[in-house]
Short mmCIF file of N, CA and C in Angstrom, two decimals:
data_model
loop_
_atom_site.label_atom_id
_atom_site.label_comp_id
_atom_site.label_asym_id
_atom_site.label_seq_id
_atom_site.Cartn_x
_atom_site.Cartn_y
_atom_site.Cartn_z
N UNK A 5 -88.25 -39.39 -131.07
CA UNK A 5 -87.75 -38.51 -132.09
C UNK A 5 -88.22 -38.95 -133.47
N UNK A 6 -88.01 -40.42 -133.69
CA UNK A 6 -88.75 -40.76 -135.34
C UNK A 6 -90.26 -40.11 -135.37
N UNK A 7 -90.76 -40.33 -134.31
CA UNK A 7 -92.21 -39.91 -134.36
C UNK A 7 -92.56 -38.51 -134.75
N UNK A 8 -91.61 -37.87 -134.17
CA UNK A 8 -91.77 -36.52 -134.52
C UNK A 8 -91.25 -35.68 -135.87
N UNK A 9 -90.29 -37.02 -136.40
CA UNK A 9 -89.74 -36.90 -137.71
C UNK A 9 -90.57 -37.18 -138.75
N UNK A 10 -91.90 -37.87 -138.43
CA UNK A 10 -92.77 -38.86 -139.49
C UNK A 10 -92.17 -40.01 -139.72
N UNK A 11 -91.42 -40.33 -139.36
CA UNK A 11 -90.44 -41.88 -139.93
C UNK A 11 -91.55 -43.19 -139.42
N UNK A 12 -91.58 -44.29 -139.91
CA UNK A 12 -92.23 -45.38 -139.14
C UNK A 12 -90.96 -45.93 -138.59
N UNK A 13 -91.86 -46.57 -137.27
CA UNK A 13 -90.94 -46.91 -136.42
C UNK A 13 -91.22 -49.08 -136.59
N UNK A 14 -90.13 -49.45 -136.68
CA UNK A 14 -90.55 -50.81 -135.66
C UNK A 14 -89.70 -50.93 -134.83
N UNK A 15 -90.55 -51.64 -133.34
CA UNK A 15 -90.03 -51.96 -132.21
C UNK A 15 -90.40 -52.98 -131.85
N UNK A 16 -89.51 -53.56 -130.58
CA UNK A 16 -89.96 -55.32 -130.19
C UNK A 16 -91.16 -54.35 -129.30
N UNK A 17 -92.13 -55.56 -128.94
CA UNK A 17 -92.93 -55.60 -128.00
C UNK A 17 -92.43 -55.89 -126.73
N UNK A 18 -92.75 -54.76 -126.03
CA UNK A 18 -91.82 -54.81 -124.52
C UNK A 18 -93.05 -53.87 -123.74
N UNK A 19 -92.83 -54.04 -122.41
CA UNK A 19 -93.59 -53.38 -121.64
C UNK A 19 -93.64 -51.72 -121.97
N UNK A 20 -93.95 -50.87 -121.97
CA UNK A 20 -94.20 -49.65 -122.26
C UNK A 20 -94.43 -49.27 -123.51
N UNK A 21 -94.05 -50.23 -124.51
CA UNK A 21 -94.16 -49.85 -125.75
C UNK A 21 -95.52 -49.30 -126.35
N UNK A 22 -96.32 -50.18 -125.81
CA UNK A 22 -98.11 -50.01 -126.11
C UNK A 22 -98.66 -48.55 -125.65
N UNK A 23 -97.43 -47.74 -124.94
CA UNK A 23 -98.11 -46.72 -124.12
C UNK A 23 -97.70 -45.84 -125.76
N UNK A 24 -96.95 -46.09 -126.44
CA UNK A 24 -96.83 -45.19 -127.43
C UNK A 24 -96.80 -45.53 -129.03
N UNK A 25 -96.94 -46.56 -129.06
CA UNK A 25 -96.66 -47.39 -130.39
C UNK A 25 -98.13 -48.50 -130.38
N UNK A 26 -98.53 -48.17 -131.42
CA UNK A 26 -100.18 -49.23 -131.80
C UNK A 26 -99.88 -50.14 -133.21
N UNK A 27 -99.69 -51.28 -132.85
CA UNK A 27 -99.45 -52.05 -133.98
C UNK A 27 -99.85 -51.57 -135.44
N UNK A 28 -99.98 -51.25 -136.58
CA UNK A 28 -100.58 -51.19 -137.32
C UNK A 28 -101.05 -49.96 -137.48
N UNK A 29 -100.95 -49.14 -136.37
CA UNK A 29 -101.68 -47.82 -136.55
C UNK A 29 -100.33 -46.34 -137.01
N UNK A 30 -99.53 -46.60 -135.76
CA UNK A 30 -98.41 -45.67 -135.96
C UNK A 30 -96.80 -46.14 -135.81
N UNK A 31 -97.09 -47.59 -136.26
CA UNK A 31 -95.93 -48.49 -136.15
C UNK A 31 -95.91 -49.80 -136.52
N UNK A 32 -94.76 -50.36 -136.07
CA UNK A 32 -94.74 -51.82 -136.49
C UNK A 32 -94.00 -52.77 -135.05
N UNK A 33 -94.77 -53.40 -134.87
CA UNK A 33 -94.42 -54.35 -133.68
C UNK A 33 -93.32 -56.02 -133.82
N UNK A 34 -92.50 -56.37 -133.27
CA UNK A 34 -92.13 -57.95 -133.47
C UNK A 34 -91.80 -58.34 -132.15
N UNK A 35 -91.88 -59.65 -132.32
CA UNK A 35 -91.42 -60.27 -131.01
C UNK A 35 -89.57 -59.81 -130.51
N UNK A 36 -89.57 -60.09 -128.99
CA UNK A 36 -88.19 -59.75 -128.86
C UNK A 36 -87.51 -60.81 -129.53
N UNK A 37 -85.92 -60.72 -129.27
CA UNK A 37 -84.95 -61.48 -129.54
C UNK A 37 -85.77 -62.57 -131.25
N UNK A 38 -86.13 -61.94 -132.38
CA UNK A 38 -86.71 -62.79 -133.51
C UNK A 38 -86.35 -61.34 -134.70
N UNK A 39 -84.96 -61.40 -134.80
CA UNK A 39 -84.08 -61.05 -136.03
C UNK A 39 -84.84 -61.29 -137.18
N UNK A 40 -85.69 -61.93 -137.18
CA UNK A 40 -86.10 -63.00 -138.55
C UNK A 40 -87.37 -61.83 -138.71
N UNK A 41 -88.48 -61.92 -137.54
CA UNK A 41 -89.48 -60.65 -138.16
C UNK A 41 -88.71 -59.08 -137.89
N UNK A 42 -87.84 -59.05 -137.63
CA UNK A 42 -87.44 -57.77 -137.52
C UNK A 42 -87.19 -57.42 -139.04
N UNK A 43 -86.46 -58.08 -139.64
CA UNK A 43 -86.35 -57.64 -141.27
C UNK A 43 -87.31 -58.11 -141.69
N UNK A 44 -88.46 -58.72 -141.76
CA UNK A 44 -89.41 -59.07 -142.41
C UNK A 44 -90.12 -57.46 -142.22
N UNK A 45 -90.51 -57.20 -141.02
CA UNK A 45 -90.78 -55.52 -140.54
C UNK A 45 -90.09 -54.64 -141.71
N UNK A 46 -88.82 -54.76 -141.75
CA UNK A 46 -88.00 -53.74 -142.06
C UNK A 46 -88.59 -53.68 -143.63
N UNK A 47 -88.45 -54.94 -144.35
CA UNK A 47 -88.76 -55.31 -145.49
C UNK A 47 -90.28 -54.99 -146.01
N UNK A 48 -91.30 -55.14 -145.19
CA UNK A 48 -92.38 -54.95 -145.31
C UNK A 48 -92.57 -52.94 -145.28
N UNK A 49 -91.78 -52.00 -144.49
CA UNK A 49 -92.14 -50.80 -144.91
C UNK A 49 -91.21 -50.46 -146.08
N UNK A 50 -90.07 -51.47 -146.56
CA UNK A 50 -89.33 -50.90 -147.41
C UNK A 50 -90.30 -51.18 -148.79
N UNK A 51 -90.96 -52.29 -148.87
CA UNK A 51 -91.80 -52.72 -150.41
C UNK A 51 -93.22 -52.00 -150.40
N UNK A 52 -93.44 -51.46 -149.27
CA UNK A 52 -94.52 -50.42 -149.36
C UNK A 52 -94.28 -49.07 -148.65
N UNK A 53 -94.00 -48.87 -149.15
CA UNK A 53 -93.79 -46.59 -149.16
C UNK A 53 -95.09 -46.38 -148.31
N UNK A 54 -96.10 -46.36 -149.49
CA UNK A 54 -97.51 -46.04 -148.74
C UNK A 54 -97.98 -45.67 -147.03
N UNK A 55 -97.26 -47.63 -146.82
CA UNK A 55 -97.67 -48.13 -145.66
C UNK A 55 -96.34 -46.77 -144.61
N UNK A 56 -95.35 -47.12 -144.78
CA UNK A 56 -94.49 -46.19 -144.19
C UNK A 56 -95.06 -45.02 -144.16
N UNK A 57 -95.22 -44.45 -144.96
CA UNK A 57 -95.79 -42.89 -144.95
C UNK A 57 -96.97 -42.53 -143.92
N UNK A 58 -97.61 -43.59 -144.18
CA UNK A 58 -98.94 -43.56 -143.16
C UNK A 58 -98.53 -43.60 -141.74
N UNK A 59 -97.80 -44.87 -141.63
CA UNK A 59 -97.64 -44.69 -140.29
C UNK A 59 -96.21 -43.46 -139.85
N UNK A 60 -95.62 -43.39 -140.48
CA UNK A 60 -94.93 -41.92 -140.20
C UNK A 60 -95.85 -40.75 -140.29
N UNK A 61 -96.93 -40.55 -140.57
CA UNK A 61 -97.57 -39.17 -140.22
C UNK A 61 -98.55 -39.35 -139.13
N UNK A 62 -99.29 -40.84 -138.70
CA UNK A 62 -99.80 -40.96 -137.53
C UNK A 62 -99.08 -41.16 -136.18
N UNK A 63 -97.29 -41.26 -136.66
CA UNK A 63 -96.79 -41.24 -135.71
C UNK A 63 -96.58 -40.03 -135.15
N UNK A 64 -96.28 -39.09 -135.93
CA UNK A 64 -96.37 -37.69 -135.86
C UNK A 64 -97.47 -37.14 -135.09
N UNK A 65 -98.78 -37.30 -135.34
CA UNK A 65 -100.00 -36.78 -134.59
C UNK A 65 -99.86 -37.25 -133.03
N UNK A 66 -99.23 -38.26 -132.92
CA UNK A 66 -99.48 -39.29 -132.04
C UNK A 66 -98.28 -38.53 -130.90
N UNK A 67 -97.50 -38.26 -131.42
CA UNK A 67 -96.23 -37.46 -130.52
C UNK A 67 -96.65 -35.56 -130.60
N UNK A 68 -97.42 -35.44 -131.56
CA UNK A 68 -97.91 -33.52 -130.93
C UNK A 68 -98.93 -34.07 -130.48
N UNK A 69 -99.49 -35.11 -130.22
CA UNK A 69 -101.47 -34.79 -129.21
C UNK A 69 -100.31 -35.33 -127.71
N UNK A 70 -98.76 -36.16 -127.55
CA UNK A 70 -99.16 -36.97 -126.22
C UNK A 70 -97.39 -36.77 -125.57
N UNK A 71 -96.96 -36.72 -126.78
CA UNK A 71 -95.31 -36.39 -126.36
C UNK A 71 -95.00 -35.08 -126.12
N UNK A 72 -95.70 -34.58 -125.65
CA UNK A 72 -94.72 -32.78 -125.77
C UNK A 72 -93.80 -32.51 -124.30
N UNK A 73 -93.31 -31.66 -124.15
CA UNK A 73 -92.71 -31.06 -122.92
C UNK A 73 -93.83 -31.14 -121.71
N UNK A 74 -95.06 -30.82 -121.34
CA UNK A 74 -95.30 -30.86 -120.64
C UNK A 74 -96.61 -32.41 -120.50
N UNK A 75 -96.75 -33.04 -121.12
CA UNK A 75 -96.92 -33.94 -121.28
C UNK A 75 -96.42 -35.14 -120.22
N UNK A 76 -95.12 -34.82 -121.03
CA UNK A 76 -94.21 -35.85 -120.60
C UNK A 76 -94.10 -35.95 -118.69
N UNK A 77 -94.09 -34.25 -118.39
CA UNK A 77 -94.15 -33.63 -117.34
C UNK A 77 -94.76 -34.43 -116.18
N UNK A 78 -96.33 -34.16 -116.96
CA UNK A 78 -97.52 -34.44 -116.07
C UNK A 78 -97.45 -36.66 -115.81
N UNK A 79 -96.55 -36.95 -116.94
CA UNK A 79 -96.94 -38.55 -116.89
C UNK A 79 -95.70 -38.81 -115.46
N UNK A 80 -94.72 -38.41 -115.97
CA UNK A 80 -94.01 -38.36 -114.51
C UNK A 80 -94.58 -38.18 -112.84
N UNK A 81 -94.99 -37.03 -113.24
CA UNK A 81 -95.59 -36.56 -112.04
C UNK A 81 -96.48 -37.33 -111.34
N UNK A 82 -97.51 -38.17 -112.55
CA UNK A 82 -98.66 -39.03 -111.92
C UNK A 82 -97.57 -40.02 -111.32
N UNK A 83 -96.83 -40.70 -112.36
CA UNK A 83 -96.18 -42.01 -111.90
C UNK A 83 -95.98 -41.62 -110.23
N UNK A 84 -94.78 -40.99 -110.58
CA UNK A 84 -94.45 -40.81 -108.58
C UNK A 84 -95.50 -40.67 -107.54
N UNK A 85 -96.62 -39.60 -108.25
CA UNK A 85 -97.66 -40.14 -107.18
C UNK A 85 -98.37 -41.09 -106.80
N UNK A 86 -98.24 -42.28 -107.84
CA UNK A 86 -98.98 -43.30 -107.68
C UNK A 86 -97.53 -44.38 -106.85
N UNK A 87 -96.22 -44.25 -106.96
CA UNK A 87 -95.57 -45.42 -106.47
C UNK A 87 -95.47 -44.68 -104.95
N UNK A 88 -95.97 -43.53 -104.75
CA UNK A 88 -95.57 -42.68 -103.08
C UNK A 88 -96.54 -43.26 -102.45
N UNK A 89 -97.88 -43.43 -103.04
CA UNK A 89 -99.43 -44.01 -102.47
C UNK A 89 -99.44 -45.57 -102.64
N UNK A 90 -98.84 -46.07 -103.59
CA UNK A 90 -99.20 -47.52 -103.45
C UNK A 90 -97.71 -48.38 -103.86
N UNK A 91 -96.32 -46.92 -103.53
CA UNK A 91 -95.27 -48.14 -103.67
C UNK A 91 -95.17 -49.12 -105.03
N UNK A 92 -95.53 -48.88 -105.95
CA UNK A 92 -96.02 -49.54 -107.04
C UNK A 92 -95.84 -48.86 -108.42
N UNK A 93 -95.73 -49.12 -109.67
CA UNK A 93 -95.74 -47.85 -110.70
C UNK A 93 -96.90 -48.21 -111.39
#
């Protein structure tokens, strides 16, 4: 939803994240459980606007080219076919 709002996002680095969030490009990344870069994150889009803005409108592109309704659809759809064939995701 931020993405589609333009907002920049930061998130910990966790498994799936990379499928939608690019360091530097349409977001902001930190380690898990490290409070300490999380406001450094927070702090860093608050002393630059710029930087926020940017990545709130590439987050935006980034959710109409890959997030839509049927999108989302088709990534489902592969998944299950791939854990039915190899049990696996």
């Amino acid at each position: 939803t931020a993405m589609y709002c333009e907002r920049a996002i930061v998130a910990t680095q966790s498994n799936g994240i990379s499928d939608y969030l690019v360091a530097g490009q349409n977001g902001l990344t930190v380690p898990p459980n490290d409070p300490a870069a999380l406001a450094a994150a927070i702090q860093k889009l608050w002393d630059d606007p710029a930087l926020a803005i940017r990545l709130g409108q590439n987050g935006r592109q980034f959710a109409l080219a890959n997030c839509t309704e049927q999108t989302t659809i088709n990534f489902v759809l592969n998944l299950i076919g791939r854990v039915q064939a190899t049990g696996r995701a």
